[in-house]
GROMACS .gro file of C-alpha atoms in nm:
model
  309
    1MET     CA    1   8.047  12.540   9.955
    2ALA     CA    2   8.018  12.268  10.220
    3TYR     CA    3   8.261  12.254  10.510
    4THR     CA    4   8.407  11.912  10.589
    5ASP     CA    5   8.513  11.869  10.952
    6TYR     CA    6   8.826  11.653  10.926
    7TYR     CA    7   8.867  11.647  11.304
    8LYS     CA    8   8.520  11.500  11.344
    9ILE     CA    9   8.588  11.242  11.073
   10LEU     CA   10   8.894  11.114  11.263
   11GLY     CA   11   8.722  11.152  11.600
   12ILE     CA   12   8.986  11.382  11.748
   13PRO     CA   13   8.982  11.734  11.898
   14LYS     CA   14   9.133  12.033  11.718
   15THR     CA   15   9.412  12.032  11.975
   16ALA     CA   16   9.521  11.680  11.873
   17SER     CA   17   9.892  11.627  11.826
   18GLU     CA   18  10.050  11.488  11.511
   19GLU     CA   19  10.083  11.152  11.685
   20ASP     CA   20   9.714  11.162  11.784
   21VAL     CA   21   9.622  11.215  11.419
   22LYS     CA   22   9.839  10.922  11.316
   23LYS     CA   23   9.692  10.686  11.576
   24ALA     CA   24   9.332  10.781  11.498
   25TYR     CA   25   9.387  10.733  11.126
   26ARG     CA   26   9.551  10.392  11.169
   27LYS     CA   27   9.272  10.269  11.390
   28LEU     CA   28   9.001  10.371  11.145
   29ALA     CA   29   9.195  10.256  10.838
   30ARG     CA   30   9.225   9.905  10.979
   31LYS     CA   31   8.851   9.900  11.040
   32LEU     CA   32   8.730  10.054  10.713
   33HIS     CA   33   8.981   9.930  10.455
   34PRO     CA   34   8.811   9.813  10.131
   35ASP     CA   35   8.982   9.473  10.156
   36LEU     CA   36   8.785   9.408  10.475
   37ASN     CA   37   8.463   9.564  10.346
   38PRO     CA   38   8.449   9.480   9.974
   39THR     CA   39   8.070   9.516   9.944
   40ASP     CA   40   8.010   9.789  10.202
   41LYS     CA   41   7.975  10.113  10.005
   42GLU     CA   42   7.935  10.322  10.320
   43ALA     CA   43   8.258  10.182  10.466
   44ASN     CA   44   8.440  10.257  10.140
   45LYS     CA   45   8.305  10.612  10.145
   46LYS     CA   46   8.423  10.661  10.504
   47PHE     CA   47   8.761  10.511  10.413
   48GLN     CA   48   8.806  10.780  10.148
   49GLN     CA   49   8.701  11.046  10.398
   50ILE     CA   50   8.952  10.941  10.663
   51ASN     CA   51   9.230  10.933  10.402
   52GLU     CA   52   9.143  11.284  10.294
   53ALA     CA   53   9.132  11.397  10.657
   54ASN     CA   54   9.465  11.232  10.733
   55GLU     CA   55   9.628  11.385  10.425
   56VAL     CA   56   9.537  11.733  10.547
   57LEU     CA   57   9.581  11.703  10.923
   58SER     CA   58   9.909  11.510  10.908
   59ASP     CA   59  10.069  11.785  10.699
   60PRO     CA   60  10.154  12.087  10.920
   61GLU     CA   61  10.122  12.341  10.637
   62LYS     CA   62   9.791  12.206  10.506
   63ARG     CA   63   9.653  12.177  10.858
   64LYS     CA   64   9.744  12.538  10.936
   65LYS     CA   65   9.565  12.662  10.623
   66TYR     CA   66   9.266  12.435  10.686
   67ASP     CA   67   9.231  12.559  11.044
   68GLN     CA   68   9.249  12.918  10.923
   69TYR     CA   69   9.013  12.903  10.627
   70GLY     CA   70   8.816  12.576  10.646
   71GLU     CA   71   8.500  12.694  10.818
   72GLN     CA   72   8.483  13.020  10.624
   73TYR     CA   73   8.558  12.892  10.274
   74GLY     CA   74   8.441  12.530  10.294
   75GLU     CA   75   8.583  12.301  10.026
   76ASN     CA   76   8.772  12.594   9.871
   77TRP     CA   77   8.995  12.645  10.177
   78GLU     CA   78   9.310  12.546   9.986
   79ASN     CA   79   9.276  12.846   9.755
   80ALA     CA   80   9.135  13.086  10.011
   81ASP     CA   81   9.465  13.261  10.083
   82GLN     CA   82   9.497  13.348   9.714
   83PHE     CA   83   9.146  13.491   9.708
   84GLU     CA   84   9.215  13.692  10.024
   85LYS     CA   85   9.523  13.847   9.865
   86ALA     CA   86   9.333  13.930   9.548
   87ARG     CA   87   9.040  14.070   9.745
   88GLN     CA   88   9.267  14.295   9.948
   89SER     CA   89   9.434  14.422   9.631
   90GLY     CA   90   9.099  14.478   9.461
   91ALA     CA   91   9.169  14.217   9.193
   92TYR     CA   92   8.815  14.081   9.187
   93GLY     CA   93   8.659  14.409   9.079
   94GLY     CA   94   8.328  14.555   9.192
   95GLN     CA   95   8.270  14.813   9.465
   96ARG     CA   96   8.178  14.713   9.819
   97ARG     CA   97   7.902  14.901   9.989
   98SER     CA   98   7.995  15.075  10.313
   99GLY     CA   99   8.008  14.836  10.610
  100GLN     CA  100   7.959  14.527  10.395
  101THR     CA  101   8.156  14.216  10.488
  102ALA     CA  102   8.326  14.010  10.218
  103ASN     CA  103   8.194  13.658  10.175
  104PRO     CA  104   8.261  13.546   9.817
  105PHE     CA  105   8.087  13.210   9.865
  106SER     CA  106   7.770  13.326  10.039
  107ASP     CA  107   7.573  13.404   9.723
  108PHE     CA  108   7.650  13.312   9.364
  109GLY     CA  109   7.351  13.498   9.229
  110GLY     CA  110   7.532  13.833   9.222
  111SER     CA  111   7.359  13.998   9.519
  112ASP     CA  112   7.671  14.061   9.732
  113ASP     CA  113   7.974  14.240   9.584
  114PHE     CA  114   7.906  14.165   9.222
  115GLY     CA  115   7.630  14.285   9.001
  116GLU     CA  116   7.443  14.036   8.784
  117GLY     CA  117   7.700  13.857   8.565
  118GLN     CA  118   7.991  14.066   8.693
  119TYR     CA  119   8.207  13.788   8.839
  120SER     CA  120   8.579  13.856   8.820
  121ASP     CA  121   8.813  13.663   8.595
  122PHE     CA  122   9.018  13.578   8.902
  123PHE     CA  123   8.718  13.419   9.073
  124GLU     CA  124   8.639  13.205   8.768
  125GLN     CA  125   8.999  13.095   8.721
  126MET     CA  126   9.021  12.983   9.081
  127PHE     CA  127   8.683  12.819   9.133
  128GLY     CA  128   8.548  12.767   8.782
  129SER     CA  129   8.266  12.932   8.596
  130GLY     CA  130   8.030  12.664   8.727
  131ALA     CA  131   8.044  12.843   9.064
  132ARG     CA  132   7.798  13.098   8.928
  133GLY     CA  133   7.524  12.850   8.990
  134SER     CA  134   7.346  12.895   8.658
  135GLY     CA  135   7.027  12.695   8.672
  136SER     CA  136   7.030  12.643   8.295
  137ARG     CA  137   7.334  12.417   8.311
  138SER     CA  138   7.333  12.049   8.392
  139THR     CA  139   7.458  11.957   8.737
  140LYS     CA  140   7.821  11.847   8.745
  141PHE     CA  141   7.955  11.595   8.995
  142ARG     CA  142   8.296  11.454   9.079
  143GLY     CA  143   8.396  11.145   8.890
  144GLN     CA  144   8.438  10.807   9.056
  145ASP     CA  145   8.742  10.745   9.275
  146TYR     CA  146   8.989  10.473   9.182
  147GLN     CA  147   9.154  10.229   9.423
  148ALA     CA  148   9.496  10.073   9.357
  149GLU     CA  149   9.758   9.873   9.547
  150LEU     CA  150  10.133   9.905   9.513
  151GLN     CA  151  10.367   9.629   9.629
  152LEU     CA  152  10.700   9.737   9.780
  153SER     CA  153  10.989   9.561   9.946
  154LEU     CA  154  11.099   9.690  10.285
  155ARG     CA  155  11.419   9.829  10.133
  156ASP     CA  156  11.225  10.010   9.858
  157ALA     CA  157  10.999  10.163  10.123
  158ALA     CA  158  11.311  10.290  10.302
  159LYS     CA  159  11.410  10.525  10.022
  160THR     CA  160  11.241  10.802   9.827
  161HIS     CA  161  11.194  10.687   9.469
  162THR     CA  162  10.963  10.709   9.172
  163GLN     CA  163  10.742  10.443   9.018
  164THR     CA  164  10.501  10.435   8.729
  165LEU     CA  165  10.150  10.295   8.775
  166THR     CA  166   9.913  10.205   8.494
  167ILE     CA  167   9.560  10.307   8.592
  168ASN     CA  168   9.276  10.276   8.341
  169GLU     CA  169   9.531  10.249   8.057
  170LYS     CA  170   9.708  10.566   8.167
  171ASN     CA  171  10.062  10.577   8.307
  172ILE     CA  172  10.093  10.778   8.627
  173ARG     CA  173  10.440  10.855   8.760
  174ILE     CA  174  10.448  10.905   9.137
  175THR     CA  175  10.717  10.986   9.389
  176ILE     CA  176  10.706  10.759   9.695
  177PRO     CA  177  10.851  10.924  10.008
  178ALA     CA  178  11.081  10.717  10.226
  179GLY     CA  179  10.913  10.571  10.533
  180VAL     CA  180  10.574  10.463  10.398
  181GLU     CA  181  10.405  10.191  10.601
  182ASP     CA  182  10.227   9.870  10.512
  183GLY     CA  183   9.860   9.953  10.462
  184GLN     CA  184   9.920  10.328  10.433
  185VAL     CA  185   9.702  10.504  10.179
  186ILE     CA  186   9.783  10.819   9.984
  187ARG     CA  187   9.549  11.022   9.764
  188LEU     CA  188   9.630  11.164   9.423
  189LYS     CA  189   9.376  11.433   9.347
  190ASN     CA  190   9.207  11.435   9.007
  191HIS     CA  191   9.356  11.103   8.895
  192GLY     CA  192   9.028  10.915   8.917
  193ALA     CA  193   8.749  10.880   8.662
  194PRO     CA  194   8.602  11.187   8.490
  195ASP     CA  195   8.241  11.287   8.544
  196THR     CA  196   8.031  11.202   8.240
  197ASN     CA  197   7.882  11.551   8.247
  198GLY     CA  198   8.212  11.734   8.239
  199GLY     CA  199   8.264  11.767   8.614
  200PRO     CA  200   8.602  11.726   8.788
  201HIS     CA  201   8.781  11.394   8.798
  202GLY     CA  202   8.766  11.174   9.104
  203ASP     CA  203   9.075  11.088   9.306
  204LEU     CA  204   9.312  10.792   9.306
  205TYR     CA  205   9.376  10.616   9.638
  206ILE     CA  206   9.691  10.405   9.650
  207THR     CA  207   9.740  10.148   9.927
  208PHE     CA  208  10.099  10.038   9.994
  209ARG     CA  209  10.169   9.672  10.062
  210ILE     CA  210  10.515   9.606  10.206
  211ALA     CA  211  10.640   9.249  10.190
  212PRO     CA  212  10.811   9.090  10.494
  213ASP     CA  213  11.189   9.120  10.485
  214PRO     CA  214  11.409   8.813  10.540
  215VAL     CA  215  11.651   9.008  10.763
  216PHE     CA  216  11.466   9.292  10.933
  217LYS     CA  217  11.142   9.311  11.124
  218ARG     CA  218  10.986   9.657  11.126
  219VAL     CA  219  10.782   9.801  11.412
  220GLU     CA  220  10.681  10.158  11.317
  221ASN     CA  221  11.018  10.328  11.263
  222ASP     CA  222  11.235  10.077  11.451
  223LEU     CA  223  11.401   9.771  11.300
  224TYR     CA  224  11.477   9.443  11.474
  225ILE     CA  225  11.732   9.181  11.376
  226THR     CA  226  11.860   8.857  11.531
  227LEU     CA  227  12.236   8.804  11.510
  228ASN     CA  228  12.411   8.472  11.561
  229VAL     CA  229  12.720   8.494  11.783
  230ASP     CA  230  12.953   8.201  11.845
  231LEU     CA  231  13.009   8.091  12.202
  232TYR     CA  232  13.372   8.197  12.212
  233THR     CA  233  13.292   8.558  12.110
  234ALA     CA  234  13.006   8.569  12.358
  235VAL     CA  235  13.235   8.450  12.638
  236LEU     CA  236  13.552   8.640  12.550
  237GLY     CA  237  13.410   8.941  12.369
  238GLY     CA  238  13.501   9.060  12.022
  239GLU     CA  239  13.356   9.211  11.707
  240VAL     CA  240  13.082   9.093  11.473
  241MET     CA  241  12.936   9.228  11.149
  242VAL     CA  242  12.571   9.332  11.153
  243ASP     CA  243  12.338   9.422  10.865
  244THR     CA  244  12.181   9.769  10.843
  245LEU     CA  245  11.985   9.934  10.565
  246ASP     CA  246  12.308  10.113  10.468
  247GLY     CA  247  12.520   9.795  10.459
  248LYS     CA  248  12.719   9.599  10.715
  249ILE     CA  249  12.887   9.764  11.013
  250LYS     CA  250  13.110   9.637  11.295
  251LEU     CA  251  12.955   9.588  11.634
  252LYS     CA  252  13.147   9.525  11.956
  253VAL     CA  253  13.032   9.234  12.169
  254LYS     CA  254  13.108   9.255  12.542
  255HIS     CA  255  13.266   8.957  12.710
  256GLY     CA  256  13.018   8.743  12.896
  257THR     CA  257  12.729   8.834  12.664
  258GLN     CA  258  12.425   8.622  12.741
  259ASN     CA  259  12.190   8.464  12.491
  260GLY     CA  260  11.902   8.702  12.413
  261THR     CA  261  12.098   9.017  12.503
  262LYS     CA  262  11.989   9.321  12.302
  263SER     CA  263  12.194   9.610  12.165
  264ARG     CA  264  12.045   9.935  12.036
  265LEU     CA  265  12.197  10.117  11.740
  266LYS     CA  266  12.051  10.467  11.750
  267GLY     CA  267  11.948  10.616  11.418
  268LYS     CA  268  12.008  10.295  11.224
  269GLY     CA  269  11.641  10.207  11.190
  270PHE     CA  270  11.377  10.304  10.935
  271PRO     CA  271  11.341  10.658  10.798
  272VAL     CA  272  11.054  10.859  10.946
  273TYR     CA  273  10.786  10.941  10.689
  274LYS     CA  274  10.826  11.293  10.549
  275LYS     CA  275  11.083  11.389  10.812
  276GLU     CA  276  11.411  11.407  10.626
  277GLY     CA  277  11.711  11.309  10.835
  278SER     CA  278  11.502  11.138  11.106
  279PHE     CA  279  11.533  10.764  11.164
  280GLY     CA  280  11.422  10.503  11.411
  281ASP     CA  281  11.664  10.268  11.587
  282LEU     CA  282  11.799   9.923  11.509
  283PHE     CA  283  11.772   9.662  11.786
  284VAL     CA  284  12.006   9.364  11.767
  285THR     CA  285  11.925   9.048  11.963
  286TYR     CA  286  12.218   8.809  12.015
  287ASN     CA  287  12.161   8.442  11.954
  288VAL     CA  288  12.454   8.261  12.116
  289LEU     CA  289  12.536   7.942  11.926
  290ILE     CA  290  12.633   7.638  12.132
  291PRO     CA  291  12.904   7.441  11.950
  292THR     CA  292  12.824   7.088  11.836
  293ASN     CA  293  13.040   6.800  11.709
  294LEU     CA  294  13.320   6.884  11.951
  295THR     CA  295  13.654   6.708  11.912
  296ALA     CA  296  13.790   6.495  12.193
  297ARG     CA  297  14.032   6.773  12.290
  298GLN     CA  298  13.754   7.035  12.298
  299ASN     CA  299  13.547   6.807  12.520
  300GLU     CA  300  13.843   6.777  12.754
  301LEU     CA  301  13.885   7.155  12.773
  302PHE     CA  302  13.516   7.211  12.850
  303THR     CA  303  13.537   6.939  13.114
  304GLU     CA  304  13.834   7.114  13.273
  305LEU     CA  305  13.647   7.445  13.268
  306SER     CA  306  13.346   7.290  13.433
  307LYS     CA  307  13.566   7.167  13.721
  308MET     CA  308  13.695   7.516  13.782
  309LYS     CA  309  13.356   7.659  13.879
   0.00000   0.00000   0.00000
């Protein structure tokens, strides 16, 4: 059972932080995305590998299990904890010789803990009867992976919701977590094509495409908005209404506010992916409007003000 080094795939050390994983994945995804390499099969293969690596290493629980069991159990690391529990309880059957070390994947010919043909039901349920390595059977491979794109508005991407995709004439209902990014790819295991020889299905890779929003500009988890403020409010101070993802709120404007001044509304930005209750910030840039088509009286008042400098 081959071991896949996800750290090597992303080009990061095992001590990499969650942010390091994110940055490495983004950099490689931009370089290897199928849209940029439509005829490069090697680039497409690497793109799938970095998505698989990111899926594991960006999830604290999966990463912990992978670090613990990956090198020992290879591609079966996700189920290794179950096997360990069963092994310790004696669920797999068979007697171990004195001083022998358990390694259920080292030999499928029955020369370790099991006699010829004496594989446990638990082992077969977890890893499949094909793991016995019978030479009389035809080789089984994974089916082909599918690629799909899903268009979202910025406001849809800001909330957890479900959508139904039709892939190869099959409807697949998925839950989209709040905070997904434009260009982000997720993998749905076993939703790809089946192997013609009865092997496991491939995977489905979904790329999110988030359309520009007419009000907000998104930079990672922060949102930016430009707000028009009339000259009188900018000079004298007052209150204005500003858009947020949760609706409009009142914002105080200090007297003497200059054009281009920015205000930061903490926690009013975009939700952080898979971190419930965490949000970026909203930055408001004031665009002070200079009045036009002044009346004669207004011109007089501005003239008087200019003389008082």
